Every structure is written in C-alpha cells, then in structure tokens.
Amino acid sequence: MMLVVMTVMLLSATDAGAPVAKFSMRDAYDSLVKLQTVASSPAALRDPKNAAAISADLAKLAALSHAFPDDPKGQEPATAALSSMFSKYAAETVRRFDARETDVVAMRVRTMVGLCFTCHTRERAPVDFDDAQKRLDALGLTGLQRAQVLAATRQFDGALVEYTKLLEGTPAHERGLLEYSRALQDTMALLVRVKDDSAATLLLLDKLLARPDLPAFLKGNLAAWRKDVVAWKAEKFDAQKAKPEALFAKAQVLMTKANTGGGPFSVDERRDVTWLRASGYLNLALGKDPKLKTRGEALYLLGVCTGALRSPLWWDVDLLFFEACVRENPKTKVAKRCFQQLSDRVYLGFTGSAGTHIPEDELQRLTELRSLTE
C-alpha cells in the first residue's frame, strides 16, 4: 500500500521550475507504479518473465540522484540526507535483485518508498498539488491511507480534515486502536511540527481528554502532551519570524527539557510535543539558512529528534541525518559524534537473541563513514 502512496507523492513533489527533476521524478513515479504489484508478490518477483522490467525500474530509481541540487549545503536537510544515500541504496537493491534475493528486494523497495515518504512529509509547501489530488481520488483508499497520502504530498489542511474524521470515531478492537493511535500521532506531527499551532493543538487535546471511551494509555499521553502545549502557548515564540540562530538555540533548550535521562535509545511518547517542536525549529532554521554555521550540529540534533520520535512518518530518517552530518563534515568532532550515533543504532538494529548479524552492505557503509571521521 505504501507504494501506492508513493506513486502519488513522487509525481506531485515535482518542481515545475526544474524540468530535469520533473523528468526524473516522473520516471520514478512510472517505475513505482510497475513495482507496486511485484513488490507484494514473491511469485512475481521470482518470475523470469518479469526480471528485465524489474531491473529497468530499479535502475531508474538508482539514477534519481541527478534530480537533486549538486550542493548539499544549499538544500534543506531532509533532501540533503535523502540525496546522499537514495541512489546508492537503490543501486544495492538492483544488485540484490540480480542475485535473486527476492525477499530482501521486496523489503528494500518498501524501504525506498519509506525514505521518500519521510523526506516529503517534513517540508511546508506554498500550494497544494492538484495532480496528486486527482490521482488520490482514483485510488480507493481507507481513511488513514488517504490522510497519510495527503500529508505525504504536503496537502496538510486536507490531511488534517481526514485525520479529524478518524479521531472523532471510536477505536474498536486491536487493529482499530492501532490505526487510531497512528492517526493521533500523525495529527500531532502536523499540528506541532508543520503548523506550529499551539492553540489548535490544545483544542484537539481538550476534546480528546473529555472523551470517556479512549483507553488509559492514550489518556496518559494526552495529559502529558497538554501540559507541554500549555507551556508552549504561554511562550508566544514566533518561529516564522525568528532568525535561524534563534531557532537553533530554541531547539537546543527544548531538547534538554525533553531528554529526561533515559538514554539515547529510550522512547518516551509523553515528550513528543517537545521533540516535535525541536525538530521543526531545527528544520526551519536550515530552511531559512541552509548554510547555517551550526548546520553540522543541527543535523546531529535532527537525528536525535527523529530517533526519539519513532514515528512512521520519519522511519529511519535519524540514520540519514547522521550520515549526511558525517559526509558534510569529514574529519571533525561533530562527524565523530554523528558516526557514533549511527553506528550504535545500526548495531542495535541488527542485534537479537541470536547475536549481531549486520549485512555486508551495512558493514561497507559503516567502514566508509568511519574513514571520514578519522
């Protein structure tokens, strides 16, 4: 299903003022349309009749890097992080497909979709995307899927309308409760991080806290979020008018408050409002001044923020920020800090009851990045 989401998002994300990028994004869109069926069908992935077409579509994704600006420090941070690894990741997926590692290929295709999704949900846009809206109407999506597509294509007001409909319902059974929790998490991300609207966030929380039908664990998070939103509203901090340096400093203060001493990999959903604000201010600071003097530190802090949030909207983007930090700042102290965070998270992610088993491509990636810090 996420591949369907991305077919809408990649086409709609095209910059009309950049014909080269438009061509590349449309190529990527066409490829994802073709891949959406085979990615969910092991038999289709293994069928020799499909091999040439699948290889060609994966190769188009691997060639997508030229759609991005040449200077990473002239880009906003999410795009810089994505462009630094997307084509390499796609190229490795081509190699895995050629080796007929079909199960791995299916997961890697979904990962590339996720990387694009997380990048495009981070940025504000001045207008909606009419082309995406037309395609959305023809997809026959569920309420949550429709809301997430709208969010991914940066149609934030429309997404909030859909999320509001979901939150007005009563979650039933485990699957319904899971979807309700995701809708709530996504809505908070849009209101806090994208809209920077304390009044609207407080209004939502008060409505939900007044409901007797929501489970206790949700009520606990809602109460904690409300406390942080009340403090946020009292600050009267205008992020849109603030200078990049002030946004960076504000984010640092917020992160100090959010880090309650649980360690770099602990997740405390009760502090999501503070983490969302910090990540939003950091991204806005780099959006206003992509060559900010403290850009390297900002990338490091963005990685910490997104890792703490653990939202489906920003899956694995923490690793992208840490990698971008290392590549942009070789042989520096901040590069070492970023590499240490990335390395720790990769090792943790591939460690289980049977021990640590890191894929060869990840080991090569770590080796390359480590060489940039020494």
Coordinates of C-alpha atoms in Angstrom, one line a residue:
M1 CA 0.0 0.0 0.0
M2 CA 2.9 2.4 0.7
L3 CA 4.0 2.0 -2.9
V4 CA 0.6 3.4 -4.0
V5 CA 1.1 6.3 -1.6
M6 CA 4.5 7.0 -3.1
T7 CA 3.2 6.9 -6.7
V8 CA 1.1 9.9 -5.8
M9 CA 3.8 11.6 -3.8
L10 CA 6.7 11.4 -6.2
L11 CA 4.8 12.8 -9.1
S12 CA 3.3 15.6 -7.0
A13 CA 6.6 16.6 -5.5
T14 CA 7.9 17.6 -8.9
D15 CA 9.2 21.2 -9.1
A16 CA 7.6 22.8 -12.1
G17 CA 10.6 25.1 -12.4
A18 CA 13.1 22.3 -12.8
P19 CA 12.5 20.3 -16.0
V20 CA 15.3 17.8 -15.3
A21 CA 14.0 17.0 -11.8
K22 CA 10.4 16.7 -13.3
F23 CA 11.5 14.2 -15.8
S24 CA 13.3 12.1 -13.2
M25 CA 10.5 12.2 -10.7
R26 CA 8.0 11.2 -13.4
D27 CA 10.3 8.3 -14.3
A28 CA 10.4 7.3 -10.7
Y29 CA 6.6 7.5 -10.5
D30 CA 6.2 5.2 -13.5
S31 CA 8.7 2.7 -12.0
L32 CA 6.9 2.6 -8.7
V33 CA 3.6 2.1 -10.4
K34 CA 5.0 -1.0 -12.1
L35 CA 6.8 -2.2 -8.9
Q36 CA 3.8 -2.0 -6.7
T37 CA 2.4 -5.3 -7.7
V38 CA 5.6 -7.4 -7.8
A39 CA 6.9 -6.0 -4.5
S40 CA 3.9 -7.6 -2.8
S41 CA 4.1 -10.9 -4.7
P42 CA 7.0 -13.3 -4.2
A43 CA 5.9 -15.3 -7.2
A44 CA 6.0 -12.2 -9.4
L45 CA 9.5 -11.2 -8.1
R46 CA 10.8 -14.7 -8.9
D47 CA 9.2 -15.0 -12.4
P48 CA 11.9 -14.8 -15.0
K49 CA 9.5 -13.1 -17.4
N50 CA 9.4 -10.0 -15.1
A51 CA 13.2 -9.8 -14.5
A52 CA 14.1 -7.4 -17.2
A53 CA 11.3 -5.0 -16.4
I54 CA 12.0 -5.1 -12.7
S55 CA 15.7 -4.4 -13.2
A56 CA 15.0 -1.5 -15.5
D57 CA 12.6 0.1 -13.0
L58 CA 15.0 -0.4 -10.1
A59 CA 17.8 1.2 -12.3
K60 CA 15.6 4.3 -12.8
L61 CA 15.4 4.7 -9.1
A62 CA 19.1 4.3 -8.8
A63 CA 19.6 7.1 -11.3
L64 CA 17.4 9.5 -9.4
S65 CA 20.2 11.4 -7.7
H66 CA 20.7 13.9 -10.5
A67 CA 17.2 15.3 -9.7
F68 CA 18.8 16.9 -6.5
P69 CA 20.9 20.1 -6.3
D70 CA 24.7 19.5 -6.5
D71 CA 25.5 21.4 -3.3
P72 CA 24.0 19.5 -0.3
K73 CA 24.5 22.6 1.9
G74 CA 22.3 24.5 -0.4
Q75 CA 19.4 22.1 0.2
E76 CA 17.0 21.8 3.1
P77 CA 18.3 19.0 5.5
A78 CA 15.8 16.2 4.6
T79 CA 16.5 16.4 0.9
A80 CA 20.3 16.6 1.5
A81 CA 20.1 13.4 3.6
L82 CA 18.0 11.6 1.1
S83 CA 20.1 12.6 -1.9
S84 CA 23.2 11.4 -0.1
M85 CA 22.1 7.8 0.0
F86 CA 19.0 7.1 -2.0
S87 CA 20.7 6.3 -5.3
K88 CA 23.3 4.1 -3.5
Y89 CA 20.5 2.2 -1.7
A90 CA 18.6 1.7 -5.0
A91 CA 21.8 0.5 -6.7
E92 CA 22.4 -2.0 -4.0
T93 CA 18.8 -3.2 -4.4
V94 CA 19.5 -3.7 -8.1
R95 CA 22.4 -5.9 -7.1
R96 CA 20.3 -7.9 -4.7
F97 CA 17.7 -8.4 -7.4
D98 CA 20.3 -9.6 -9.8
A99 CA 21.4 -12.1 -7.1
R100 CA 17.7 -13.2 -6.9
E101 CA 17.4 -12.2 -3.2
T102 CA 13.7 -11.6 -3.8
D103 CA 12.6 -11.4 -0.2
V104 CA 15.3 -8.8 0.5
V105 CA 14.4 -6.9 -2.6
A106 CA 10.7 -6.6 -1.6
M107 CA 11.7 -5.1 1.8
R108 CA 14.3 -2.8 0.2
V109 CA 11.7 -1.5 -2.3
R110 CA 9.4 -0.7 0.6
T111 CA 12.3 1.0 2.4
M112 CA 13.0 3.3 -0.6
V113 CA 9.3 4.2 -0.6
G114 CA 9.6 5.0 3.1
L115 CA 12.6 7.1 2.7
C116 CA 10.8 9.3 0.1
F117 CA 7.7 9.4 2.2
T118 CA 9.6 10.6 5.3
C119 CA 11.5 13.3 3.3
H120 CA 8.5 14.9 1.8
T121 CA 6.4 15.0 5.0
R122 CA 9.0 17.2 6.6
E123 CA 8.6 20.3 4.4
R124 CA 5.9 23.0 4.1
A125 CA 4.7 23.9 0.6
P126 CA 3.0 27.1 -0.5
V127 CA 0.3 25.4 -2.6
D128 CA -1.4 22.1 -2.8
F129 CA -0.8 19.6 -5.6
D130 CA -3.8 19.4 -8.0
D131 CA -2.3 16.5 -9.9
A132 CA -1.9 14.4 -6.7
Q133 CA -5.5 15.2 -5.7
K134 CA -6.8 13.8 -9.0
R135 CA -4.8 10.6 -8.6
L136 CA -5.8 10.3 -4.9
D137 CA -9.5 10.3 -5.7
A138 CA -9.0 7.3 -8.0
L139 CA -7.1 5.1 -5.5
G140 CA -10.0 4.0 -3.3
L141 CA -8.0 4.3 -0.1
T142 CA -9.1 3.8 3.5
G143 CA -9.5 6.9 5.7
L144 CA -6.0 6.5 7.3
Q145 CA -4.3 5.8 4.0
R146 CA -6.0 8.9 2.4
A147 CA -4.9 11.1 5.3
Q148 CA -1.3 9.8 5.0
V149 CA -1.2 10.4 1.2
L150 CA -2.4 14.0 1.7
A151 CA 0.2 14.5 4.4
A152 CA 2.9 13.0 2.2
T153 CA 2.0 15.3 -0.7
R154 CA 2.1 18.2 1.7
Q155 CA -1.6 18.9 1.5
F156 CA -1.7 19.5 5.2
D157 CA -5.0 21.1 5.6
G158 CA -6.7 18.3 3.7
A159 CA -4.8 15.7 5.7
L160 CA -6.0 17.3 9.0
V161 CA -9.6 17.1 7.8
E162 CA -9.2 13.4 7.2
Y163 CA -7.4 12.8 10.4
T164 CA -10.1 14.7 12.3
K165 CA -12.7 12.3 10.9
L166 CA -10.7 9.4 12.2
L167 CA -10.2 10.8 15.6
E168 CA -13.9 11.6 16.0
G169 CA -14.6 7.9 15.7
T170 CA -14.3 5.3 18.5
P171 CA -11.4 2.7 18.1
A172 CA -12.7 -0.8 18.1
H173 CA -10.6 -4.0 18.5
E174 CA -6.8 -4.1 18.3
R175 CA -6.4 -3.1 14.7
G176 CA -8.7 -0.2 15.1
L177 CA -6.9 1.0 18.2
L178 CA -3.5 0.8 16.3
E179 CA -4.9 2.9 13.4
Y180 CA -6.4 5.4 15.9
S181 CA -3.0 5.7 17.6
R182 CA -1.3 6.3 14.3
A183 CA -3.8 8.8 13.3
L184 CA -3.3 10.7 16.6
Q185 CA 0.5 10.6 16.2
D186 CA 0.3 11.9 12.7
T187 CA -2.1 14.6 13.6
M188 CA 0.2 15.8 16.4
A189 CA 3.1 15.9 14.0
L190 CA 1.2 18.1 11.6
L191 CA -0.2 20.5 14.2
V192 CA 3.0 20.8 16.2
R193 CA 5.8 20.4 13.7
V194 CA 4.3 21.6 10.5
K195 CA 1.6 24.1 11.6
D196 CA 3.4 25.2 14.8
D197 CA -0.1 25.9 16.1
S198 CA -0.3 25.7 19.9
A199 CA -4.0 26.8 20.0
A200 CA -5.2 24.2 17.6
T201 CA -3.2 21.5 19.3
L202 CA -4.6 22.4 22.7
L203 CA -8.2 22.4 21.3
L204 CA -7.7 18.9 19.9
L205 CA -6.2 17.6 23.2
D206 CA -9.0 19.0 25.3
K207 CA -11.6 17.4 23.1
L208 CA -9.9 14.0 23.3
L209 CA -9.3 14.2 27.0
A210 CA -13.0 14.9 27.6
R211 CA -14.0 11.6 25.9
P212 CA -14.7 8.6 28.2
D213 CA -14.2 6.0 25.5
L214 CA -10.5 6.3 25.0
P215 CA -8.1 3.8 26.6
A216 CA -6.0 4.8 29.7
F217 CA -2.6 4.6 27.9
L218 CA -3.8 7.2 25.3
K219 CA -5.2 9.4 28.0
G220 CA -1.9 9.4 29.8
N221 CA -0.1 10.6 26.7
L222 CA -2.7 13.2 26.0
A223 CA -2.4 14.7 29.5
A224 CA 1.4 14.9 29.3
W225 CA 1.1 16.5 25.8
R226 CA -1.4 19.0 27.1
K227 CA 1.0 20.1 29.8
D228 CA 3.7 20.8 27.3
V229 CA 1.3 22.6 24.9
V230 CA 0.1 24.9 27.7
A231 CA 3.7 25.9 28.4
W232 CA 4.4 26.2 24.7
K233 CA 1.4 28.5 24.2
A234 CA 2.5 30.7 27.1
E235 CA 5.9 31.3 25.5
K236 CA 4.5 33.2 22.5
F237 CA 7.5 32.2 20.4
D238 CA 7.0 33.1 16.8
A239 CA 9.1 30.6 14.8
Q240 CA 8.3 32.0 11.4
K241 CA 9.7 35.4 12.4
A242 CA 12.6 34.1 14.4
K243 CA 16.1 34.2 12.9
P244 CA 17.9 30.8 12.1
E245 CA 20.3 31.2 15.1
A246 CA 17.3 31.8 17.5
L247 CA 15.5 28.7 16.1
F248 CA 18.6 26.6 16.6
A249 CA 19.1 27.9 20.2
K250 CA 15.4 27.3 21.0
A251 CA 15.6 23.7 19.7
Q252 CA 18.6 23.1 21.9
V253 CA 16.7 24.3 25.0
L254 CA 13.7 22.1 24.1
M255 CA 15.8 19.0 23.6
T256 CA 17.4 19.5 27.0
K257 CA 14.0 19.5 28.5
A258 CA 12.8 16.5 26.5
N259 CA 15.8 14.4 27.4
T260 CA 14.8 13.0 30.8
G261 CA 17.9 10.9 31.2
G262 CA 16.6 7.7 29.8
G263 CA 19.4 7.2 27.3
P264 CA 19.8 7.9 23.6
F265 CA 17.6 5.0 22.5
S266 CA 14.8 5.3 25.1
V267 CA 11.4 6.3 23.8
D268 CA 9.0 8.4 25.9
E269 CA 6.0 9.3 23.9
R270 CA 4.9 11.7 26.6
R271 CA 7.6 14.1 25.4
D272 CA 6.6 14.0 21.8
V273 CA 5.4 17.6 21.7
T274 CA 8.7 18.9 22.8
W275 CA 10.7 16.7 20.4
L276 CA 8.4 17.7 17.5
R277 CA 8.9 21.4 18.3
A278 CA 12.6 21.0 18.4
S279 CA 12.8 19.1 15.1
G280 CA 10.5 21.6 13.5
Y281 CA 12.6 24.6 14.6
L282 CA 15.9 22.9 13.5
N283 CA 14.5 22.1 10.1
L284 CA 13.0 25.6 9.8
A285 CA 16.4 27.1 10.7
L286 CA 18.2 25.2 8.0
G287 CA 15.3 26.0 5.6
K288 CA 15.9 29.8 6.2
D289 CA 19.7 29.4 6.0
P290 CA 20.8 26.1 4.5
K291 CA 24.5 27.1 5.1
L292 CA 23.9 27.9 8.7
K293 CA 27.2 28.0 10.7
T294 CA 25.9 25.3 13.0
R295 CA 24.5 23.1 10.2
G296 CA 26.5 20.1 11.2
E297 CA 25.3 20.3 14.8
A298 CA 21.8 20.9 13.6
L299 CA 21.9 17.7 11.5
Y300 CA 23.2 15.8 14.6
L301 CA 20.3 17.2 16.7
L302 CA 17.8 16.4 14.0
G303 CA 19.0 12.8 14.0
V304 CA 18.5 12.7 17.8
C305 CA 15.0 14.2 17.5
T306 CA 13.7 11.8 14.8
G307 CA 15.2 8.9 16.6
A308 CA 13.4 9.9 19.8
L309 CA 10.0 10.3 18.0
R310 CA 10.0 6.9 16.3
S311 CA 7.1 8.0 14.1
P312 CA 6.1 6.0 11.0
L313 CA 6.3 9.4 9.2
W314 CA 10.1 9.6 9.9
W315 CA 11.1 5.9 9.8
D316 CA 14.9 5.6 9.8
V317 CA 15.4 9.3 8.9
D318 CA 17.6 9.6 12.0
L319 CA 20.2 7.5 10.3
L320 CA 20.0 9.7 7.2
F321 CA 20.7 12.8 9.2
F322 CA 23.7 11.2 10.9
E323 CA 25.1 10.1 7.6
A324 CA 24.6 13.5 6.0
C325 CA 26.3 15.0 9.0
V326 CA 29.4 12.8 8.6
R327 CA 29.6 13.3 4.8
E328 CA 29.2 17.1 5.0
N329 CA 31.7 17.5 7.9
P330 CA 34.5 15.0 7.4
K331 CA 37.4 14.8 10.0
T332 CA 35.5 16.9 12.5
K333 CA 34.3 16.4 16.1
V334 CA 30.7 16.6 15.0
A335 CA 31.2 14.0 12.4
K336 CA 32.6 11.6 15.0
R337 CA 29.5 12.2 17.2
C338 CA 27.2 11.6 14.3
F339 CA 29.0 8.4 13.3
Q340 CA 28.9 7.1 16.8
Q341 CA 25.2 7.6 16.9
L342 CA 24.7 6.0 13.5
S343 CA 27.0 3.1 14.3
D344 CA 25.3 2.4 17.7
R345 CA 21.8 2.4 16.1
V346 CA 22.9 0.1 13.2
Y347 CA 24.4 -2.4 15.6
L348 CA 21.4 -2.3 17.9
G349 CA 19.1 -2.7 15.0
F350 CA 20.8 -5.9 13.8
T351 CA 21.2 -7.4 17.3
G352 CA 18.8 -10.0 18.6
S353 CA 18.7 -13.2 20.6
A354 CA 20.9 -14.9 18.1
G355 CA 23.6 -12.2 18.3
T356 CA 24.6 -9.4 16.0
H357 CA 24.3 -10.1 12.2
I358 CA 25.0 -7.0 10.1
P359 CA 24.5 -7.3 6.3
E360 CA 27.6 -6.8 4.2
D361 CA 26.3 -3.6 2.6
E362 CA 25.8 -2.1 6.0
L363 CA 29.3 -3.0 7.1
Q364 CA 30.7 -1.4 4.0
R365 CA 28.7 1.7 4.7
L366 CA 29.9 1.9 8.2
T367 CA 33.5 1.4 7.1
E368 CA 33.3 4.2 4.6
L369 CA 31.7 6.6 7.0
R370 CA 34.2 5.7 9.7
S371 CA 37.0 6.6 7.3
L372 CA 35.5 10.1 7.0
T373 CA 35.8 10.6 10.8
E374 CA 39.5 9.6 11.2

